[in-house]
Amino acid sequence: MQSDKIYELLNKTLFTWPQHSSDKFTIGDSFEGVQIFGATGSGKTSGSGKHIAKSFLKNGYGGLVLCAKPSERKTWEAYIKNAGREKDMVIFSPGRRSFNPIAYEQQRFGKGAGETLNITNLIMSLNNLARNFMAGEGGENGSEKFWENAVQRAISRMIDLLKLAGEDLSIMNMREVIVNALTKENAEQFLQINNIMNDPESGDADINIAFEKLQLMQEDNYCLRCLLKAIERDDLTTSQENARSLVQSYFFKEFALLSERTKSIVIEQFLGLIAPFETGLLQKQFSSEISDDLWPELTYEEGRIIILDFPVKEHLIAGVYAQGLYKFIFQQAMERRDTDKEENPRPCFLWVDESHLFMNPVYDALFQSTARSSLCATVLLSQGINSYYAAMGSSRSESRTKSLLMNLTTKIFHASNDHDTNTYASDLIGQDFREMTSIQRKHTELGQATLAEHLFPKVFPHEFTMLEKGGDKSNGFKAEAIIFKSPSRGWSTKETYLRCKFAQRD
Ligand SMILES: Nc1ncnc2c1ncn2[C@@H]1O[C@H](COP(=O)(O)OP(=O)(O)OP(=O)(O)O)[C@@H](O)[C@H]1O
Ligand SMILES: [Mg+2]
């Protein structure tokens, strides 16, 4: 049941829409999500974006900001300074602070912490990010799904192996395990040695030779060393014992017996996935420890505003991985939040400009559908609907996009020349009856006029191309937009949409 405290919070007004002083945007509206569309230079960032961002900061929201452009950090620093929130600002940038996502998954509080499945999902989420960055190349046809499952199984067994062996669970150790995974010959040799060593009939000399062979084998094979450490353990719980049999079966049989081609594809795919973590930015700042002020929970506990200053325009795929991973972890932390137990639940926001670059096709819509109960406001900014289709993979991209957009209930459309986005907007806004007169006449006669009602779009697609863009002194630096939402009380204009002009220089 919703408490009075939450009810009050949800109904608090954040701002009124420009030129419409009785049309409010409440904190509750913010949790239902905002999507801002518009061509480049239409005023998404400096118009409606700024209007919303400032209201979040003024009202004490904690939050996370992803940066696509190098200018983004400065923009947010200025907003934060303006709102007097400097003490809450945490800038995570090259050479400053570090965050190891795997260590976080192991150390965080709450259900599922350190579970193999969650860590595997985290690493597999890199797959989506890489695909988005390549503008949706590939997809989920049968063969891709097969390889994805194969890599997922390998990752999950590597994680269990490292855990059972008591080794550090790091990307680099996972790499060592897979590149040293036993071959068919290794596995057979190990089996023979093992038989000799465990056979009561074996003589001391045979056992010694077998032991030496085993020493030699494991000396240069990290995977085998881990397996032996795991096998030696006698302190395992039942579920750990189950995990150990799966791991043994995988590395001594299943993986070892795979054809060379299959094996090399799985290894290649895994190495491709983690390659950015082997050097540079991700190796330095995403593979070591976790800086104290980068725990995502601090956004709602203390109102921190974390800016991920790894602009994609500069850092390319490394910037996408760094920010996409942190975003995923932040969203999960929000979902784990138990607002009933918080004395003064603090609203939070997730701000994603160029949102198509950081999309998780399945999880984002799921997150958004429960964001209201986590008190998290998502604001996505992107040029148009086609960037989303491309980011959602080749199968069901349209339905996935629309399901995400359905859960972002406030949609702001700035000037755009993208036909699909404009048609989508016009369709959402709907149609109404308009009177149309037609006159039928022959050229010698006066003719007969007929008045009939026809259905027409309330806003035609081409009208979105004519909205005023920002940066124009002659209109007082205003960026025009059409807002679509179905507010519970309806707009004061009695329409399904609202036209606004956002001042860029406020
Ligand atoms: N404070 C400001 N005063 C006047 N003009 C501005 C201001 N901020 C931005 N502009 C101009 O307004 C236009 C819109 O800029 P803005 O960055 O908001 O566009 P955008 O829709 O976010 O574009 P993009 O997709 O490239 O990020 C640009 O021409 C920009 O130069
Ligand atoms: Mg922008």
Coordinates of C-alpha atoms and ligand atoms in Angstrom, one line a residue:
M1 CA 0.0 0.0 0.0
Q2 CA 1.2 3.5 -0.8
S3 CA 2.1 5.5 2.3
D4 CA 1.0 9.1 2.8
K5 CA 4.7 10.1 2.6
I6 CA 5.1 8.5 -0.9
Y7 CA 1.7 9.9 -2.0
E8 CA 2.8 13.4 -1.0
L9 CA 6.2 13.0 -2.8
L10 CA 4.6 11.7 -6.0
N11 CA 2.2 14.7 -6.2
K12 CA 4.7 17.4 -5.6
T13 CA 5.1 19.7 -8.5
L14 CA 8.5 19.9 -10.1
F15 CA 7.7 22.6 -12.6
T16 CA 4.9 23.9 -14.9
W17 CA 5.4 23.7 -18.6
P18 CA 6.4 26.9 -20.2
Q19 CA 3.5 29.1 -21.3
H20 CA 1.1 26.8 -19.5
S21 CA 1.1 27.7 -15.9
S22 CA -1.6 25.3 -14.9
D23 CA 0.0 22.3 -16.5
K24 CA 2.2 20.6 -14.0
F25 CA 5.0 18.1 -14.1
T26 CA 5.1 16.2 -10.8
I27 CA 7.7 14.1 -9.1
G28 CA 5.4 11.1 -9.9
D29 CA 5.4 12.1 -13.6
S30 CA 9.2 12.1 -13.5
F31 CA 9.3 8.4 -12.3
E32 CA 7.2 7.5 -15.3
G33 CA 10.1 8.5 -17.5
V34 CA 10.8 11.1 -20.1
Q35 CA 11.9 10.6 -23.7
I36 CA 13.2 13.7 -25.6
F37 CA 13.5 13.4 -29.4
G38 CA 14.7 16.0 -31.9
A39 CA 17.2 16.6 -34.6
T40 CA 20.7 17.6 -33.8
G41 CA 20.6 21.3 -32.8
S42 CA 16.9 21.3 -32.1
G43 CA 17.3 22.2 -28.5
K44 CA 17.0 18.9 -26.6
T45 CA 19.9 19.6 -24.3
S46 CA 19.6 23.3 -23.9
G47 CA 15.8 23.5 -24.1
S48 CA 13.6 20.9 -22.5
G49 CA 16.6 18.9 -21.1
K50 CA 17.9 21.8 -19.1
H51 CA 14.4 22.7 -17.9
I52 CA 14.0 19.2 -16.4
A53 CA 17.5 18.8 -15.2
K54 CA 17.4 22.0 -13.2
S55 CA 14.1 20.9 -11.5
F56 CA 15.7 17.6 -10.4
L57 CA 18.7 19.3 -8.9
K58 CA 16.6 22.0 -7.2
N59 CA 14.4 19.3 -5.6
G60 CA 17.2 17.3 -4.1
Y61 CA 17.3 14.4 -6.5
G62 CA 20.4 12.2 -6.4
G63 CA 21.4 10.8 -9.8
L64 CA 23.6 9.5 -12.5
V65 CA 24.6 11.3 -15.7
L66 CA 26.1 9.6 -18.7
C67 CA 28.1 11.7 -21.1
A68 CA 28.1 11.2 -24.8
K69 CA 29.7 14.5 -25.7
P70 CA 32.8 16.1 -24.2
S71 CA 30.8 19.2 -23.4
E72 CA 28.3 17.3 -21.2
R73 CA 30.3 17.3 -18.0
K74 CA 30.8 21.1 -18.1
T75 CA 27.1 21.6 -18.8
W76 CA 26.2 19.5 -15.7
E77 CA 28.8 21.1 -13.5
A78 CA 27.2 24.5 -14.3
Y79 CA 23.7 23.1 -13.5
I80 CA 24.9 21.7 -10.2
K81 CA 26.7 24.8 -9.2
N82 CA 23.7 26.8 -10.0
A83 CA 21.5 24.6 -7.8
G84 CA 24.1 25.0 -5.0
R85 CA 24.7 21.2 -5.0
E86 CA 28.5 21.2 -5.5
K87 CA 29.1 19.1 -2.4
D88 CA 27.0 16.3 -3.9
M89 CA 28.8 16.2 -7.2
V90 CA 31.0 13.1 -7.9
I91 CA 32.9 13.2 -11.2
F92 CA 34.3 9.9 -12.4
S93 CA 36.7 10.7 -15.2
P94 CA 39.9 9.4 -16.8
G95 CA 42.6 9.2 -14.1
R96 CA 40.1 10.0 -11.4
R97 CA 38.4 7.3 -9.2
S98 CA 37.9 3.7 -10.1
F99 CA 35.0 1.2 -10.1
N100 CA 35.4 -2.5 -10.6
P101 CA 32.0 -3.8 -11.6
I102 CA 32.7 -7.5 -10.7
A103 CA 34.0 -6.5 -7.3
Y104 CA 30.9 -4.5 -6.8
E105 CA 28.7 -7.4 -7.7
Q106 CA 30.5 -9.5 -5.1
Q107 CA 30.6 -6.9 -2.3
R108 CA 27.3 -5.2 -2.6
F109 CA 24.5 -5.9 -0.1
G110 CA 21.2 -7.4 -0.9
K111 CA 19.8 -10.5 -2.6
G112 CA 21.9 -12.3 -5.2
A113 CA 25.2 -10.6 -4.3
G114 CA 28.1 -12.4 -5.8
E115 CA 25.9 -14.9 -7.6
T116 CA 27.4 -16.4 -10.7
L117 CA 24.3 -15.7 -12.8
N118 CA 24.3 -12.0 -11.9
I119 CA 28.0 -11.7 -12.7
T120 CA 27.6 -13.6 -16.0
N121 CA 24.7 -11.3 -16.9
L122 CA 26.8 -8.3 -16.2
I123 CA 29.6 -9.5 -18.5
M124 CA 27.1 -10.6 -21.2
S125 CA 25.5 -7.1 -21.1
L126 CA 28.8 -6.0 -22.8
N127 CA 27.5 -7.8 -25.8
N128 CA 24.5 -5.5 -26.3
L129 CA 26.6 -2.4 -25.7
A130 CA 29.1 -3.5 -28.4
R131 CA 26.3 -4.3 -30.8
N132 CA 24.7 -0.9 -30.3
F133 CA 28.0 0.8 -30.9
M134 CA 28.3 -1.0 -34.2
A135 CA 24.9 0.4 -35.0
G136 CA 22.9 -2.7 -34.5
E137 CA 25.0 -5.1 -36.6
G138 CA 24.2 -8.7 -36.1
G139 CA 21.1 -9.7 -34.3
E140 CA 19.6 -12.7 -32.7
N141 CA 19.2 -15.2 -35.4
G142 CA 19.5 -18.8 -34.4
S143 CA 23.2 -19.1 -34.9
E144 CA 24.0 -16.0 -33.0
K145 CA 21.8 -17.1 -30.1
F146 CA 23.7 -20.4 -30.1
W147 CA 27.1 -18.7 -29.7
E148 CA 25.7 -16.3 -27.2
N149 CA 24.5 -19.3 -25.0
A150 CA 27.9 -21.0 -25.5
V151 CA 29.8 -18.0 -24.3
Q152 CA 27.4 -17.4 -21.5
R153 CA 27.9 -21.0 -20.3
A154 CA 31.7 -20.6 -20.5
I155 CA 31.6 -17.4 -18.5
S156 CA 29.4 -18.9 -15.8
R157 CA 31.7 -22.0 -15.5
M158 CA 34.8 -19.7 -15.3
I159 CA 33.3 -17.7 -12.6
D160 CA 32.4 -20.8 -10.5
L161 CA 35.8 -22.2 -11.1
L162 CA 37.6 -19.1 -9.8
K163 CA 35.3 -18.9 -6.8
L164 CA 35.8 -22.6 -5.9
A165 CA 39.5 -22.2 -6.3
G166 CA 39.5 -19.2 -4.0
E167 CA 41.1 -17.1 -6.8
D168 CA 40.4 -13.4 -7.4
L169 CA 37.3 -13.1 -9.6
S170 CA 38.6 -10.7 -12.2
I171 CA 38.3 -10.4 -15.9
M172 CA 42.1 -11.1 -16.3
N173 CA 41.8 -14.3 -14.3
M174 CA 38.8 -15.4 -16.4
R175 CA 40.9 -14.7 -19.4
E176 CA 43.7 -16.9 -18.1
V177 CA 41.3 -19.8 -17.4
I178 CA 39.8 -19.8 -20.9
V179 CA 43.0 -19.4 -22.9
N180 CA 44.5 -22.3 -20.8
A181 CA 41.3 -24.5 -20.9
L182 CA 42.3 -28.2 -21.2
T183 CA 42.5 -29.7 -24.6
K184 CA 41.2 -33.2 -25.2
E185 CA 44.7 -34.6 -24.9
N186 CA 45.3 -32.7 -21.6
A187 CA 42.0 -34.0 -20.2
E188 CA 42.9 -37.6 -21.2
Q189 CA 46.4 -37.3 -19.7
F190 CA 45.0 -35.9 -16.5
L191 CA 42.5 -38.8 -16.3
Q192 CA 45.4 -41.4 -16.7
I193 CA 47.5 -39.6 -14.0
N194 CA 44.5 -39.5 -11.7
N195 CA 43.8 -43.2 -12.2
I196 CA 47.4 -44.1 -11.4
M197 CA 47.5 -42.0 -8.4
N198 CA 44.2 -43.3 -7.0
D199 CA 44.7 -47.0 -7.9
P200 CA 45.6 -49.0 -4.8
E201 CA 47.6 -51.3 -7.0
S202 CA 50.0 -48.6 -8.3
G203 CA 53.5 -48.9 -7.1
D204 CA 55.4 -46.0 -5.4
A205 CA 57.5 -45.5 -8.5
D206 CA 54.5 -45.2 -10.8
I207 CA 52.8 -42.8 -8.4
N208 CA 55.9 -40.6 -8.2
I209 CA 56.2 -40.4 -12.0
A210 CA 52.5 -39.6 -12.2
F211 CA 52.8 -36.9 -9.5
E212 CA 55.8 -35.3 -11.4
K213 CA 53.8 -35.3 -14.6
L214 CA 50.9 -33.6 -12.8
Q215 CA 53.3 -31.0 -11.4
L216 CA 54.6 -30.3 -14.8
M217 CA 51.2 -30.1 -16.3
Q218 CA 49.8 -27.6 -13.8
E219 CA 52.9 -25.5 -13.7
D220 CA 52.0 -23.8 -16.9
N221 CA 48.3 -24.3 -16.9
Y222 CA 46.3 -21.8 -14.8
C223 CA 43.0 -23.5 -15.6
L224 CA 44.3 -26.9 -14.3
R225 CA 45.7 -25.3 -11.2
C226 CA 42.4 -23.8 -10.4
L227 CA 40.6 -27.1 -11.1
L228 CA 43.0 -29.0 -8.7
K229 CA 42.5 -26.4 -6.0
A230 CA 38.7 -26.8 -6.4
I231 CA 38.9 -30.6 -6.3
E232 CA 41.0 -30.6 -3.1
R233 CA 38.4 -28.6 -1.2
D234 CA 36.5 -30.5 1.5
D235 CA 34.6 -27.6 3.0
L236 CA 32.0 -27.1 0.4
T237 CA 28.3 -26.6 0.9
T238 CA 25.9 -28.8 -1.1
S239 CA 25.3 -26.1 -3.7
Q240 CA 29.0 -25.5 -4.0
E241 CA 29.5 -29.2 -4.5
N242 CA 26.9 -29.1 -7.3
A243 CA 28.7 -26.2 -8.9
R244 CA 32.0 -28.1 -8.6
S245 CA 30.7 -31.1 -10.5
L246 CA 29.4 -28.8 -13.3
V247 CA 32.7 -27.1 -13.5
Q248 CA 34.6 -30.4 -13.6
S249 CA 32.3 -31.9 -16.2
Y250 CA 32.6 -28.7 -18.3
F251 CA 36.4 -28.4 -18.2
F252 CA 37.4 -32.1 -18.3
K253 CA 34.7 -33.2 -20.8
E254 CA 32.3 -30.7 -22.5
F255 CA 34.7 -27.9 -23.4
A256 CA 37.7 -30.2 -23.8
L257 CA 35.7 -32.4 -26.3
L258 CA 34.4 -29.5 -28.4
S259 CA 35.7 -29.3 -31.9
E260 CA 38.7 -27.0 -32.4
R261 CA 36.5 -24.6 -34.5
T262 CA 33.7 -24.4 -31.9
K263 CA 36.2 -23.9 -29.1
S264 CA 38.1 -21.2 -30.9
I265 CA 34.9 -19.3 -31.6
V266 CA 33.8 -19.4 -28.0
I267 CA 37.3 -18.2 -26.9
E268 CA 37.4 -15.5 -29.6
Q269 CA 34.0 -14.2 -28.7
F270 CA 34.9 -14.1 -25.0
L271 CA 38.2 -12.4 -25.7
G272 CA 36.5 -9.9 -28.0
L273 CA 34.0 -9.1 -25.2
I274 CA 36.6 -8.4 -22.7
A275 CA 39.3 -6.9 -25.0
P276 CA 38.7 -3.3 -24.0
F277 CA 39.4 -4.3 -20.3
E278 CA 42.9 -5.5 -21.1
T279 CA 44.4 -2.1 -21.7
G280 CA 43.8 1.6 -21.3
L281 CA 41.0 3.2 -19.5
L282 CA 39.0 0.1 -18.6
Q283 CA 42.0 -1.8 -17.4
K284 CA 43.1 1.2 -15.2
Q285 CA 39.8 2.3 -13.8
F286 CA 37.3 -0.6 -14.2
S287 CA 39.4 -3.5 -13.1
S288 CA 40.8 -2.5 -9.7
E289 CA 39.0 -1.3 -6.6
I290 CA 35.8 0.7 -6.0
S291 CA 36.2 4.4 -4.9
D292 CA 34.3 5.1 -1.8
D293 CA 32.1 7.7 -3.3
L294 CA 31.2 5.7 -6.4
W295 CA 28.8 3.2 -4.7
P296 CA 25.6 3.8 -6.7
E297 CA 23.5 3.4 -3.5
L298 CA 24.9 6.8 -2.4
T299 CA 22.6 8.5 -5.0
Y300 CA 19.6 7.8 -2.9
E301 CA 21.2 7.5 0.5
E302 CA 23.1 10.8 0.3
G303 CA 21.8 12.5 -2.8
R304 CA 25.1 12.2 -4.7
I305 CA 25.1 13.1 -8.4
I306 CA 27.5 10.9 -10.2
I307 CA 28.8 12.2 -13.6
L308 CA 30.4 9.6 -15.8
D309 CA 32.8 11.7 -17.8
F310 CA 33.9 9.2 -20.4
P311 CA 32.4 10.8 -23.5
V312 CA 31.8 8.3 -26.2
K313 CA 32.9 10.8 -28.8
E314 CA 36.4 10.6 -27.3
H315 CA 36.7 7.2 -25.8
L316 CA 34.5 5.3 -28.4
I317 CA 33.7 1.7 -27.4
A318 CA 35.6 2.0 -24.0
G319 CA 33.3 5.0 -23.2
V320 CA 30.2 2.9 -24.1
Y321 CA 31.4 -0.1 -22.0
A322 CA 32.4 2.1 -19.0
Q323 CA 29.1 4.0 -18.9
G324 CA 26.8 1.3 -20.1
L325 CA 28.1 -1.1 -17.4
Y326 CA 27.8 1.5 -14.6
K327 CA 24.3 2.4 -15.9
F328 CA 23.2 -1.3 -15.7
I329 CA 24.6 -1.6 -12.2
F330 CA 22.9 1.7 -11.1
Q331 CA 19.6 0.5 -12.4
Q332 CA 19.9 -2.8 -10.5
A333 CA 20.8 -0.9 -7.4
M334 CA 17.7 1.2 -7.8
E335 CA 15.5 -1.9 -8.2
R336 CA 16.9 -3.4 -5.0
R337 CA 15.9 -0.3 -3.1
D338 CA 13.3 -0.8 -0.4
T339 CA 11.7 2.7 -0.1
D340 CA 9.3 1.5 2.6
K341 CA 12.3 1.2 4.9
E342 CA 13.7 4.7 4.1
E343 CA 12.6 7.4 6.4
N344 CA 12.7 10.1 3.8
P345 CA 12.9 8.4 0.4
R346 CA 14.9 10.5 -2.0
P347 CA 14.0 10.7 -5.6
C348 CA 16.8 9.8 -8.1
F349 CA 17.3 10.3 -11.8
L350 CA 19.1 8.5 -14.6
W351 CA 20.2 10.9 -17.4
V352 CA 21.2 9.4 -20.7
D353 CA 22.0 11.7 -23.6
E354 CA 22.5 9.8 -27.0
S355 CA 20.6 7.1 -25.2
H356 CA 20.6 4.6 -28.1
L357 CA 24.3 4.1 -27.5
F358 CA 23.7 2.7 -24.0
M359 CA 20.6 0.7 -24.6
N360 CA 19.9 -2.7 -23.1
P361 CA 17.1 -4.0 -25.4
V362 CA 15.3 -6.2 -22.8
Y363 CA 16.3 -4.8 -19.4
D364 CA 15.7 -1.1 -20.0
A365 CA 11.9 -1.6 -20.6
L366 CA 11.7 -3.9 -17.7
F367 CA 13.5 -1.4 -15.4
Q368 CA 11.3 1.4 -16.6
S369 CA 8.1 -0.6 -15.9
T370 CA 9.0 -0.7 -12.2
A371 CA 10.9 2.6 -11.9
R372 CA 8.0 4.3 -10.2
S373 CA 8.4 2.1 -7.1
S374 CA 12.2 2.6 -7.1
L375 CA 11.6 6.4 -7.2
C376 CA 13.9 6.7 -10.2
A377 CA 13.3 9.2 -13.0
T378 CA 14.8 8.2 -16.3
V379 CA 15.4 10.8 -19.0
L380 CA 16.5 9.6 -22.4
L381 CA 17.6 12.0 -25.2
S382 CA 18.1 10.8 -28.7
Q383 CA 17.7 12.1 -32.2
G384 CA 14.9 9.8 -33.4
I385 CA 13.1 6.5 -33.2
N386 CA 15.3 4.9 -35.9
S387 CA 18.4 5.0 -33.7
Y388 CA 16.4 2.9 -31.2
Y389 CA 15.4 0.4 -33.8
A390 CA 19.0 -0.1 -34.8
A391 CA 20.1 -0.5 -31.1
M392 CA 17.5 -3.1 -30.3
G393 CA 19.0 -5.8 -32.4
S394 CA 17.6 -7.3 -35.6
S395 CA 14.7 -9.2 -34.1
R396 CA 11.6 -7.5 -32.6
S397 CA 13.4 -4.2 -32.7
E398 CA 10.2 -2.2 -33.3
S399 CA 8.2 -3.9 -30.6
R400 CA 11.0 -3.5 -28.1
T401 CA 11.4 0.1 -28.9
K402 CA 7.7 0.8 -28.6
S403 CA 7.5 -1.1 -25.4
L404 CA 10.3 1.0 -23.9
L405 CA 8.7 4.2 -25.2
M406 CA 5.3 3.1 -23.8
N407 CA 6.9 3.1 -20.4
L408 CA 8.4 6.6 -20.8
T409 CA 5.2 8.4 -20.5
T410 CA 6.3 11.9 -21.2
K411 CA 7.5 12.4 -24.7
I412 CA 9.0 15.6 -25.9
F413 CA 9.3 16.2 -29.6
H414 CA 11.6 19.0 -30.8
A415 CA 12.1 19.9 -34.4
S416 CA 12.9 16.9 -36.5
N417 CA 13.2 15.9 -40.1
D418 CA 13.0 12.2 -39.5
H419 CA 9.9 10.9 -41.1
D420 CA 9.5 7.9 -38.9
T421 CA 9.8 9.9 -35.6
N422 CA 7.4 12.5 -36.9
T423 CA 4.9 10.0 -38.0
Y424 CA 5.2 8.2 -34.6
A425 CA 4.6 11.5 -32.8
S426 CA 1.6 12.4 -35.0
D427 CA 0.1 8.9 -34.5
L428 CA 0.4 9.2 -30.8
I429 CA -1.2 12.5 -30.6
G430 CA -4.1 11.2 -32.6
Q431 CA -6.7 12.5 -34.9
D432 CA -9.9 14.5 -34.7
F433 CA -12.8 15.3 -36.9
R434 CA -12.6 18.4 -39.0
E435 CA -15.2 19.8 -41.3
M436 CA -14.4 19.7 -44.9
T437 CA -16.4 21.4 -47.7
S438 CA -16.4 20.0 -51.1
I439 CA -18.0 21.6 -54.1
Q440 CA -19.1 19.7 -57.1
R441 CA -19.9 21.7 -60.2
K442 CA -19.9 21.6 -63.9
H443 CA -18.2 24.7 -65.3
T444 CA -21.6 26.2 -66.5
E445 CA -23.4 25.7 -63.2
L446 CA -23.1 27.2 -59.8
G447 CA -22.5 23.8 -58.2
Q448 CA -23.4 22.1 -55.0
A449 CA -21.4 22.4 -51.7
T450 CA -21.3 19.5 -49.3
L451 CA -20.1 19.8 -45.8
A452 CA -18.7 16.6 -44.3
E453 CA -16.6 15.7 -41.3
H454 CA -13.3 13.8 -41.8
L455 CA -10.6 12.5 -39.5
F456 CA -7.3 14.4 -39.7
P457 CA -4.2 14.2 -37.5
K458 CA -4.3 16.8 -34.8
V459 CA -0.6 17.5 -35.7
F460 CA 0.6 16.5 -39.1
P461 CA 4.0 14.8 -39.3
H462 CA 5.4 17.6 -41.4
E463 CA 4.6 20.1 -38.6
F464 CA 7.4 18.7 -36.5
T465 CA 9.9 19.8 -39.2
M466 CA 8.7 23.3 -38.7
L467 CA 9.2 23.7 -34.9
E468 CA 11.6 26.4 -33.9
K469 CA 15.1 25.2 -33.3
G470 CA 17.2 26.7 -30.6
G471 CA 20.1 29.1 -31.1
D472 CA 18.0 31.8 -32.8
K473 CA 18.4 35.3 -31.4
S474 CA 15.5 36.6 -33.4
N475 CA 13.1 34.4 -31.4
G476 CA 14.8 35.1 -28.1
F477 CA 16.7 31.9 -28.0
K478 CA 13.8 29.5 -27.6
A479 CA 13.5 25.9 -28.5
E480 CA 10.0 24.8 -29.4
A481 CA 8.6 21.3 -28.7
I482 CA 5.4 19.4 -28.6
I483 CA 4.8 17.4 -25.4
F484 CA 2.8 14.2 -25.4
K485 CA 1.5 12.7 -22.3
S486 CA -1.8 11.5 -21.0
P487 CA -2.0 13.3 -17.7
S488 CA -4.5 12.0 -15.3
R489 CA -6.3 15.3 -15.1
G490 CA -5.8 16.2 -18.7
W491 CA -4.1 19.2 -20.1
S492 CA -5.7 22.6 -19.5
T493 CA -5.9 23.0 -23.3
K494 CA -8.2 19.9 -23.4
E495 CA -5.9 18.6 -26.0
T496 CA -3.8 15.4 -26.0
Y497 CA -0.6 17.4 -26.4
L498 CA 1.0 20.7 -25.4
R499 CA 3.1 23.2 -27.4
C500 CA 5.9 24.8 -25.5
K501 CA 8.8 27.1 -26.1
F502 CA 11.8 26.4 -23.8
A503 CA 14.0 29.4 -23.0
Q504 CA 17.6 28.4 -23.6
R505 CA 19.1 31.3 -21.6
D506 CA 17.1 31.0 -18.3
Ligands
LIG1 N1 22.4 28.9 -23.9 C1 22.2 29.0 -25.2 N2 21.9 30.2 -25.8 C2 21.7 30.3 -27.1 N3 21.8 29.3 -28.0 C3 22.2 28.1 -27.5 C4 22.4 27.9 -26.1 N4 22.7 26.6 -25.9 C5 22.7 26.0 -27.1 N5 22.4 26.9 -28.1 C6 22.2 26.6 -29.5 O1 20.9 26.1 -29.6 C7 20.9 25.0 -30.6 C8 20.4 23.7 -29.9 O2 21.4 23.2 -29.0 P1 21.3 21.9 -28.2 O3 22.7 21.5 -27.8 O4 20.3 22.1 -27.1 O5 20.7 20.9 -29.3 P2 20.5 19.3 -29.2 O6 19.1 19.1 -29.6 O7 20.8 18.9 -27.8 O8 21.5 18.7 -30.3 P3 22.4 17.4 -30.2 O9 21.5 16.3 -30.7 O10 23.4 17.7 -31.2 O11 22.9 17.2 -28.9 C9 22.3 24.9 -31.1 O12 22.3 25.6 -32.3 C10 23.2 25.6 -30.1 O13 24.3 26.1 -30.6
MG2 MG 22.2 17.6 -27.0

